[in-house]
Coordinates of C-alpha atoms and ligand atoms in Angstrom, one line a residue:
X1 CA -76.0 87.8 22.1
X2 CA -79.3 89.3 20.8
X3 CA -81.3 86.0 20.3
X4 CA -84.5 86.8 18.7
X5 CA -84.3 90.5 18.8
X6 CA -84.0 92.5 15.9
X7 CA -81.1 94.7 17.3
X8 CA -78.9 95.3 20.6
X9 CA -80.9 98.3 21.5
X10 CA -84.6 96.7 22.4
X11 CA -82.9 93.9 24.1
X12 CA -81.1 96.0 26.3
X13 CA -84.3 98.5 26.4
X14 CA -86.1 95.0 27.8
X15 CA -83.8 94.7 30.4
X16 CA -83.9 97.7 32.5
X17 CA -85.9 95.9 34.8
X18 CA -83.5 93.4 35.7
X19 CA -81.1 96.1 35.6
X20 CA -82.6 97.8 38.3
X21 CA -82.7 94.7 40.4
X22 CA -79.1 93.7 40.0
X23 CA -78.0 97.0 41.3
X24 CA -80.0 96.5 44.6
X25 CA -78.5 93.0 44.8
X26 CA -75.2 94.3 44.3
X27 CA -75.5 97.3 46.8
X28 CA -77.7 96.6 49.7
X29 CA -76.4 94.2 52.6
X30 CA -77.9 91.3 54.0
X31 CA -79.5 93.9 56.6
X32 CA -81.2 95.8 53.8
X33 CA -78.5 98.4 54.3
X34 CA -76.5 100.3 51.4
X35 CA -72.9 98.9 51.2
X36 CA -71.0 100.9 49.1
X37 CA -67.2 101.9 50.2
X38 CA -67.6 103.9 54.1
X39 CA -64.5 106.1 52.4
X40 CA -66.4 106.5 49.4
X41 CA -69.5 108.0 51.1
X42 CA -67.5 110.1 54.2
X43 CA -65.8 112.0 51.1
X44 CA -68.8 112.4 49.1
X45 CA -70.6 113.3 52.2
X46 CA -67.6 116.1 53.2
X47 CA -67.8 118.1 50.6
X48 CA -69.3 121.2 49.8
X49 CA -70.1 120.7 46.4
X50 CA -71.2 117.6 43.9
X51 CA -69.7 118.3 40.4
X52 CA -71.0 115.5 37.7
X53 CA -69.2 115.5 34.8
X54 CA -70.4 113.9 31.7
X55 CA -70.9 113.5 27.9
X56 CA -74.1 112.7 26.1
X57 CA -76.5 110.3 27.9
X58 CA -74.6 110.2 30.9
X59 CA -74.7 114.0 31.1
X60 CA -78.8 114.1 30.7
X61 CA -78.6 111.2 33.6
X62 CA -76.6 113.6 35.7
X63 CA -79.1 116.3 35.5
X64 CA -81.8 113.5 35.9
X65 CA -80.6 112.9 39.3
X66 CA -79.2 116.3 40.6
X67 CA -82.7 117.3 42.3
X68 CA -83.0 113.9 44.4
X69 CA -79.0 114.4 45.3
X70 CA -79.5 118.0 46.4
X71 CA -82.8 117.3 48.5
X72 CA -81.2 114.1 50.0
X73 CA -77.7 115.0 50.8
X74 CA -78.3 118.6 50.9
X75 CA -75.2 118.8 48.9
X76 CA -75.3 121.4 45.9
X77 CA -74.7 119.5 42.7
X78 CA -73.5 121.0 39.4
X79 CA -73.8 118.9 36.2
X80 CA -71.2 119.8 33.9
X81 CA -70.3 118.8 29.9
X82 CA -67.0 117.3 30.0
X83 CA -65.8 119.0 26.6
X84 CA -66.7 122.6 28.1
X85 CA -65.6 122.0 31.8
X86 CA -62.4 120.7 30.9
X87 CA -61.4 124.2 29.3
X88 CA -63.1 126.5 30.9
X89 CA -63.4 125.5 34.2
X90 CA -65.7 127.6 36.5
X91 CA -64.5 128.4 40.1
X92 CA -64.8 125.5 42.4
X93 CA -66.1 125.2 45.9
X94 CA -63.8 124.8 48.7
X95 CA -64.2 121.1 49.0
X96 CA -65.5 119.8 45.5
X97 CA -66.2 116.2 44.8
X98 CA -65.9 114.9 41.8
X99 CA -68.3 112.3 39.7
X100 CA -67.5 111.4 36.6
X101 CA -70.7 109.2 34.5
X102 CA -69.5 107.3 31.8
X103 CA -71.2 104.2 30.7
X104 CA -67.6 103.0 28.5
X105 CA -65.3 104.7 31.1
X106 CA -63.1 105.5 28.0
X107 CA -64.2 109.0 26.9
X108 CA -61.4 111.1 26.0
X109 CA -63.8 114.3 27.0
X110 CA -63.9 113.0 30.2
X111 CA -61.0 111.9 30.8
X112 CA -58.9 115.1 30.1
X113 CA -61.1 116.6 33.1
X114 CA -60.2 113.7 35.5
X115 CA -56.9 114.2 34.7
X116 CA -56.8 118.3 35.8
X117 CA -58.4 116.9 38.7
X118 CA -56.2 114.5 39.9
X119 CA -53.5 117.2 39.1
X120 CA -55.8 119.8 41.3
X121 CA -55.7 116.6 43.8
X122 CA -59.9 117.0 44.8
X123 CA -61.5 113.0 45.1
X124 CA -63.5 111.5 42.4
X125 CA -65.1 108.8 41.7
X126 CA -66.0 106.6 38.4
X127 CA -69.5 105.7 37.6
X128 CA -69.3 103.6 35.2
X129 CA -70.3 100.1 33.0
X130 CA -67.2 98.5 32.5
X131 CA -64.6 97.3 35.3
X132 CA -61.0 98.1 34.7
X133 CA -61.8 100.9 32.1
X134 CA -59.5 104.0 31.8
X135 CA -61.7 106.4 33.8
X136 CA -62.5 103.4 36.2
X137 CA -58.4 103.0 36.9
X138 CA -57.8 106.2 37.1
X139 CA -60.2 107.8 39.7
X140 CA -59.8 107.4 43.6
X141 CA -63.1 105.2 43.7
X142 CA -65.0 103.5 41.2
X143 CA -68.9 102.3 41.2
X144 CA -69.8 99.6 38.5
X145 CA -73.3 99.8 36.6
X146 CA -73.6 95.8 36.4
X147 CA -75.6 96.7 33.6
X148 CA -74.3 94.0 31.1
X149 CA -72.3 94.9 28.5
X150 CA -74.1 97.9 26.1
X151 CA -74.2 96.9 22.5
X152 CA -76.2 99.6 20.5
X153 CA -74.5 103.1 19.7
X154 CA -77.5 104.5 21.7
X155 CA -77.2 104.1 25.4
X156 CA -80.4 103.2 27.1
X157 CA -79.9 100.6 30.1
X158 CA -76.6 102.4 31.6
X159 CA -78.9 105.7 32.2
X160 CA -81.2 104.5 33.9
X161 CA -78.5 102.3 35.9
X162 CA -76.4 105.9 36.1
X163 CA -79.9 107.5 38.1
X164 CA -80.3 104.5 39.8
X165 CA -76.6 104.2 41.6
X166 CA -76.7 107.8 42.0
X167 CA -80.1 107.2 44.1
X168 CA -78.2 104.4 46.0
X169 CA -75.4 106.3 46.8
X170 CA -77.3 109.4 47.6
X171 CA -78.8 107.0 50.3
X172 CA -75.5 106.3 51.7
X173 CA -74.9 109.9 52.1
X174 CA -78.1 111.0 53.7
X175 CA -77.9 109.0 56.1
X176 CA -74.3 109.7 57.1
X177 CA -75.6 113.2 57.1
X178 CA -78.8 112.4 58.9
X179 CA -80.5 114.6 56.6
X180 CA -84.3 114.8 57.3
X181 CA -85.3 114.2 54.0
X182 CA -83.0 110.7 53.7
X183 CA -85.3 109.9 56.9
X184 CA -88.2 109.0 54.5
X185 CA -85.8 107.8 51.4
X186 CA -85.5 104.3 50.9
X187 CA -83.8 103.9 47.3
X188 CA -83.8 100.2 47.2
X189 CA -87.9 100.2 47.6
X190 CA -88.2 103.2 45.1
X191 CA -86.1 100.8 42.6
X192 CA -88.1 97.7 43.3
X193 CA -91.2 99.5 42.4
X194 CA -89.8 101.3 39.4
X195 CA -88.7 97.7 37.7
X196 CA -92.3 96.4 37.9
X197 CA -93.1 100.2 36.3
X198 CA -90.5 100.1 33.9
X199 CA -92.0 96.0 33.3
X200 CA -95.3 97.8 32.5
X201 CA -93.6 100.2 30.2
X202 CA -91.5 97.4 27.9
X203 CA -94.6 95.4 27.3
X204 CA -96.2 98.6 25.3
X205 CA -94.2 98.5 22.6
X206 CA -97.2 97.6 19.8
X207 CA -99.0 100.9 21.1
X208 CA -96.0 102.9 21.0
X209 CA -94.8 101.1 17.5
X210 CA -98.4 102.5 16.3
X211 CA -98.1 105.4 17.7
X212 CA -94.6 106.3 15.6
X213 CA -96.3 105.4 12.6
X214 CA -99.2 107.5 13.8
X215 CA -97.0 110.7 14.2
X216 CA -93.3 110.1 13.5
X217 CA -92.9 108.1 10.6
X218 CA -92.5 111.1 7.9
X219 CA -91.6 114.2 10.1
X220 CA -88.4 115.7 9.9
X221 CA -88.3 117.2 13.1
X222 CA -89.8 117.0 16.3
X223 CA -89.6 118.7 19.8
X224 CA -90.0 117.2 23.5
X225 CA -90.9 119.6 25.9
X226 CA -91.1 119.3 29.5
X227 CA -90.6 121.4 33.0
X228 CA -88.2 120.2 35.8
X229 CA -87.4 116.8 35.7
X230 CA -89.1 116.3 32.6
X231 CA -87.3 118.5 30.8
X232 CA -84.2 116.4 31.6
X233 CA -85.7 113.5 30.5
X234 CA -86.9 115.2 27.1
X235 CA -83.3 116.6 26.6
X236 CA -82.8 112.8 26.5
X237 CA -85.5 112.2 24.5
X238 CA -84.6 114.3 21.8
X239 CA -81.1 112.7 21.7
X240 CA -82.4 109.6 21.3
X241 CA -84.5 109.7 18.7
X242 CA -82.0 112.2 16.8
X243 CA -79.1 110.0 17.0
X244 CA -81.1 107.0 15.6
X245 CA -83.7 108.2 13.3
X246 CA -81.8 111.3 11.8
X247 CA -85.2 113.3 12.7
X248 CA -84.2 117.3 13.7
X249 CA -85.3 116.8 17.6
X250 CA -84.8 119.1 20.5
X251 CA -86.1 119.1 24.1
X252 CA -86.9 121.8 25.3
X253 CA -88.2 123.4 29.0
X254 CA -92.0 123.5 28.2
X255 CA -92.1 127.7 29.8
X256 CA -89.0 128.5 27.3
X257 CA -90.8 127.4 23.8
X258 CA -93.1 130.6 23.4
X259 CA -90.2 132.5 23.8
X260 CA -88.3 131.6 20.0
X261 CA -88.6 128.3 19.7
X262 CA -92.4 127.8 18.7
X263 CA -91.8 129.6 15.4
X264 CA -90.8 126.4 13.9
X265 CA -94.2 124.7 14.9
X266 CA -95.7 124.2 11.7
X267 CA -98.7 122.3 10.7
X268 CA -98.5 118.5 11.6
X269 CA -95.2 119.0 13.7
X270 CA -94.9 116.5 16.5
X271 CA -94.8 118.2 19.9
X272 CA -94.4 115.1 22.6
X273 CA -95.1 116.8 26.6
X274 CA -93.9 114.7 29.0
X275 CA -95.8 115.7 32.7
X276 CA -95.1 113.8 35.6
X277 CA -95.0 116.7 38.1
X278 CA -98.2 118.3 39.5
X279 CA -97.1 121.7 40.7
X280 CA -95.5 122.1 36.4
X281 CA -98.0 119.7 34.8
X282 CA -100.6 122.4 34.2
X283 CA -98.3 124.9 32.9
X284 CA -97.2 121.5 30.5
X285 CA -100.3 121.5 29.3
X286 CA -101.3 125.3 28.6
X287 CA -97.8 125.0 26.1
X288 CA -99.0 121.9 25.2
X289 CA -102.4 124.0 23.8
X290 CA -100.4 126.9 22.6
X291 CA -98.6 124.5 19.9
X292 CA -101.5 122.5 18.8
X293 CA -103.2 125.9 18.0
X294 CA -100.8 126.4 15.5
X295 CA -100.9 123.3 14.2
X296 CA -99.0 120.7 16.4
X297 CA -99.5 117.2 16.6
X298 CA -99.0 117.1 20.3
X299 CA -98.8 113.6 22.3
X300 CA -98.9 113.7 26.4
X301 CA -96.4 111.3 28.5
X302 CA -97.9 111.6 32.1
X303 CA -98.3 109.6 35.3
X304 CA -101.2 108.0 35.6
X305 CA -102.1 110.4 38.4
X306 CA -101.9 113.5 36.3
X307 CA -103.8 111.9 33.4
X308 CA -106.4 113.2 31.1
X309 CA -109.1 111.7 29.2
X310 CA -106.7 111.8 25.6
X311 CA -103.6 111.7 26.7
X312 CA -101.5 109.2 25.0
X313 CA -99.0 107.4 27.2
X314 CA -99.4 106.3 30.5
X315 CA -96.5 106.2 33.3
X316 CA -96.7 104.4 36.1
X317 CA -96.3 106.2 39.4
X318 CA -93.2 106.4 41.2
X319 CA -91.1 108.4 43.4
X320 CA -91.6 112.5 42.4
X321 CA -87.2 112.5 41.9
X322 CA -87.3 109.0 40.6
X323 CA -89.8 109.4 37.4
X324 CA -86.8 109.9 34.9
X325 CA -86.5 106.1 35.2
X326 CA -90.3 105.4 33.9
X327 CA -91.0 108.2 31.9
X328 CA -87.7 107.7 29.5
X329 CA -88.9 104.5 28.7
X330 CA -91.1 105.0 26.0
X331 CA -89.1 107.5 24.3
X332 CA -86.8 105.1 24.3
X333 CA -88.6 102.9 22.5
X334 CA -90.7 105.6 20.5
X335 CA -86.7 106.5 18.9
X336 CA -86.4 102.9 18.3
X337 CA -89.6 102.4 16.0
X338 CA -88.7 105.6 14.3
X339 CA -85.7 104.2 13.1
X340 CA -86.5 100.5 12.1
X341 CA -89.7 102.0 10.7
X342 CA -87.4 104.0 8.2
X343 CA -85.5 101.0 7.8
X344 CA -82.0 102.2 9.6
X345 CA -79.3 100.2 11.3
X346 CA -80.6 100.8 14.6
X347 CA -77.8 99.9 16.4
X348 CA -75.2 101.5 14.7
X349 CA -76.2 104.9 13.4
X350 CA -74.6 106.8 10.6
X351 CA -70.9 108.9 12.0
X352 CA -71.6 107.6 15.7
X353 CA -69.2 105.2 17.5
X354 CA -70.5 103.5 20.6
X355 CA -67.4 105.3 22.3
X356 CA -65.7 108.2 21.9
X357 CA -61.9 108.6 22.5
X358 CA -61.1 111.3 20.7
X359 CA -61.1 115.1 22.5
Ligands
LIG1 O1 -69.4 106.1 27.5 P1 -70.0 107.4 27.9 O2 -71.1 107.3 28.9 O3 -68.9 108.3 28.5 O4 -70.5 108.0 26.6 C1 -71.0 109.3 26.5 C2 -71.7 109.6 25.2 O5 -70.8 109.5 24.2 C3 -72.9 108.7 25.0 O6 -73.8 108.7 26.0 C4 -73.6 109.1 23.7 O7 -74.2 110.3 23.8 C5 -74.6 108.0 23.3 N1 -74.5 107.7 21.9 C6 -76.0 108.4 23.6 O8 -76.9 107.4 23.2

C-alpha cells in the first residue's frame, strides 16, 4: 500500500535505507560473517570470468558494480545487454559464470540467454526481487533482493539492492580468494553507512523539488554526464528521468561530450555533472565549464569532499566503489519531480510495462 504517498515510486525511493539494512540482516551471520550458499561462492569464485547479464536498470546496476567486483575478487567482469548477448554472443572465457540481474525475474530478454546457457551447461545464478520467478527457477542458484515488492514502472529500490548484493557477495568471494584488497572490504559496514547517507539524501526532496522547477520543468532534453562510476550512475540517470518525464535525456562519459555530443548544447540546456571521484572530478568539472560557455544550465552532484562553493547537491561520503548507491538518489527523485511537476502518472508511464516478457 502507498499510504500517504502520492505514487509507488517515492515510497519505494524512501525506502532504500531500510532496504539496505534488510539485506545485511538477511546475509551476514550471527558472527558478522557473509552467509550466502558455500556452492554459490566456490563457483563464482572458480571462474575465470563474471558475465552480468541484464536489461534496463538492472543492466546500469551491473555496470555500477563491475569496478568493486573486479578489484575485490580479481575476477574480470563483463556486463552485457540481454537482447544483444543472446544473439550475438561474444567468445566466452574458459570458465564463465553467469549472473543474471533482474528485479521481476521474468524478462523474456533475459531469459532467452539463461536458456543458451543452461544448454552450453556454464553455472548461473538469479539476482533477483521476486522468489519463485521464472529466471529464479530456472538458474542453478538464486539470490533474493528482499526489497519488497516494486510497484512503479520505474525501478529505483531493486538497483540499489542489485549493487548492494553484488557487494555482499563479492565479499564472500574475496575472501575465499584471499584477495588483498577483500582484506580491507567489509560490505556490511560500507552498507550501514550508505543507509544513513542514502537517509540524508530522502529528506532533500523540497530542495531538489525546487531545484526541478528551477531547471527542468520546461526543457525538453537534458544530459547527465559523468566519468567512471559516475557515468554509470548518469546512464541511469538519464533513464530515469526519460522513462518518466518524456524529457530527451542521455548520460554520457563527461571526456566523450566534446567529441559530438555538445553540439546539441544550446542556450538554457540542463547539463547535471555528477563527481564523486577525485582523480576524474577535475576533468568533470573542466566539461562541466566547456557546456556552460555555450550556454548550459549546468548543476554539480558531488561528495561533500570534492565540493565547491556553488555546487548544487551534496552526497554524502561513502566507499570510492560504493557511491552509485548515494549519488543515484537524487536523480532519482530529481526524475520524479519532473514528472508530477508536468502532471504525469508517475508510476505508470506512457508504452512502459513494469515487466517485460516479450523478446
Ligand atoms: O525486471 P527486470 O529487472 O529484468 O527489468 C529490466 C528492465 O525492464 C527495467 O529495469 C526497466 O528498464 C525499468 N523500467 C527501468 O526503470
Amino acid at each position: 500500500e502507498k499510504g500517504t504517498y502520492p505514487f509507488y515510486m517515492l515510497k519505494e525511493i524512501d525506502e532504500q535505507p531500510t532496504v539496505m539494512r534488510k539485506l545485511t540482516q538477511e546475509y551476514r551471520d550471527e558472527y558478522g560473517n557473509v552467509n550466502i550458499d558455500s556452492q554459490l561462492v566456490n563457483e563464482v569464485a572458480a571462474s575465470d570470468r563474471i558475465y552480468i547479464i541484464a536489461c534496463g536498470t538492472s543492466y546500469n546496476a551491473g555496470w555500477a558494480a563491475k569496478s568493486l567486483i573486479e578489484s575485490v575478487t580479481q575476477i574480470p567482469v563483463e556486463v552485457q545487454l540481454s537482447s544483444e548477448f543472446g544473439y550475438n554472443m561474444p567468445l566466452l572465457s574458459e570458465k564463465p559464470f553467469f549472473i543474471f540481474l533482474t528485479q521481476s525475474g521474468e524478462t523474456a530478454d533475459s531469459r532467452q540467454v539463461l536458456v543458451q546457457t543452461n544448454q552450453l551447461g556454464f553455472p548461473s545464478l538469479t539476482i533477483t526481487n521476486v522468489a519463485g520467478s521464472t529466471l529464479s527457477r530456472e538458474a542453478k542458484y538464486t539470490l533474493l533482493l528482499h526489497a519488497g515488492p516494486e510497484i512503479a514502472v520505474a525501478s529505483t529500490k531493486a538497483y540499489t539492492a542489485q549493487i548492494a548484493m553484488l557487494a555482499i557477495l563479492t565479499q564472500a568471494v574475496g575472501e575465499l580468494k584471499n584477495s588483498e584488497a577483500s582484506l580491507s572490504f567489509d560490505a556490511f559496514h560500507e552498507l550501514s553507512i550508505i543507509a544513513t547517507g542514502m537517509e540524508a539524501m530522502v529528506d532533500e526532496k523540497d530542495y531538489l523539488s525546487n531545484l526541478v522547477k528551477q531547471y527542468l520543468s520546461t526543457t525538453r532534453n537534458a544530459f547527465y554526464i559523468g566519468r567512471g562510476n559516475d557515468y554509470f550512475v548518469a546512464s541511469e540517470a538519464a533513464l530515469k528521468l526519460k522513462e518518466i518525464s518524456y524529457v530527451q535525456a542521455e548520460g554520457f562519459a563527461a571526456g566523450e561530450l566534446k567529441h559530438g555530443t555538445i553540439a546539441l548544447i544550446e542556450e538554457g540546456t540542463p547539463v547535471l555533472g555528477i563527481i564523486t571521484e577525485e582523480k576524474t572530478g577535475p576533468h568533470t568539472r573542466g566539461n562541466l565549464k566547456e557546456v556552460e560557455s555555450r550556454g548550459a544550465n549546468t548543476i554539480v552532484l558531488v561528495t561533500e569532499d570534492l565540493a565547491r562553493p556553488g555546487d548544487q547537491v551534496i552526497l554524502p561520503k561513502v566507499h570510492p566503489l560504493l557511491t552509485s548507491l548515494v549519488a543515484v538518489i537524487p536523480t532519482q527523485l530529481i526524475a520524479y519531480y519532473a514528472s508530477m511537476q508536468r502532471g504525469y502518472d508517475v508510476d505508470k508511464p506512457r508504452n512502459l510495462a513494469k515487466s517485460v516478457t516479450v523478446e
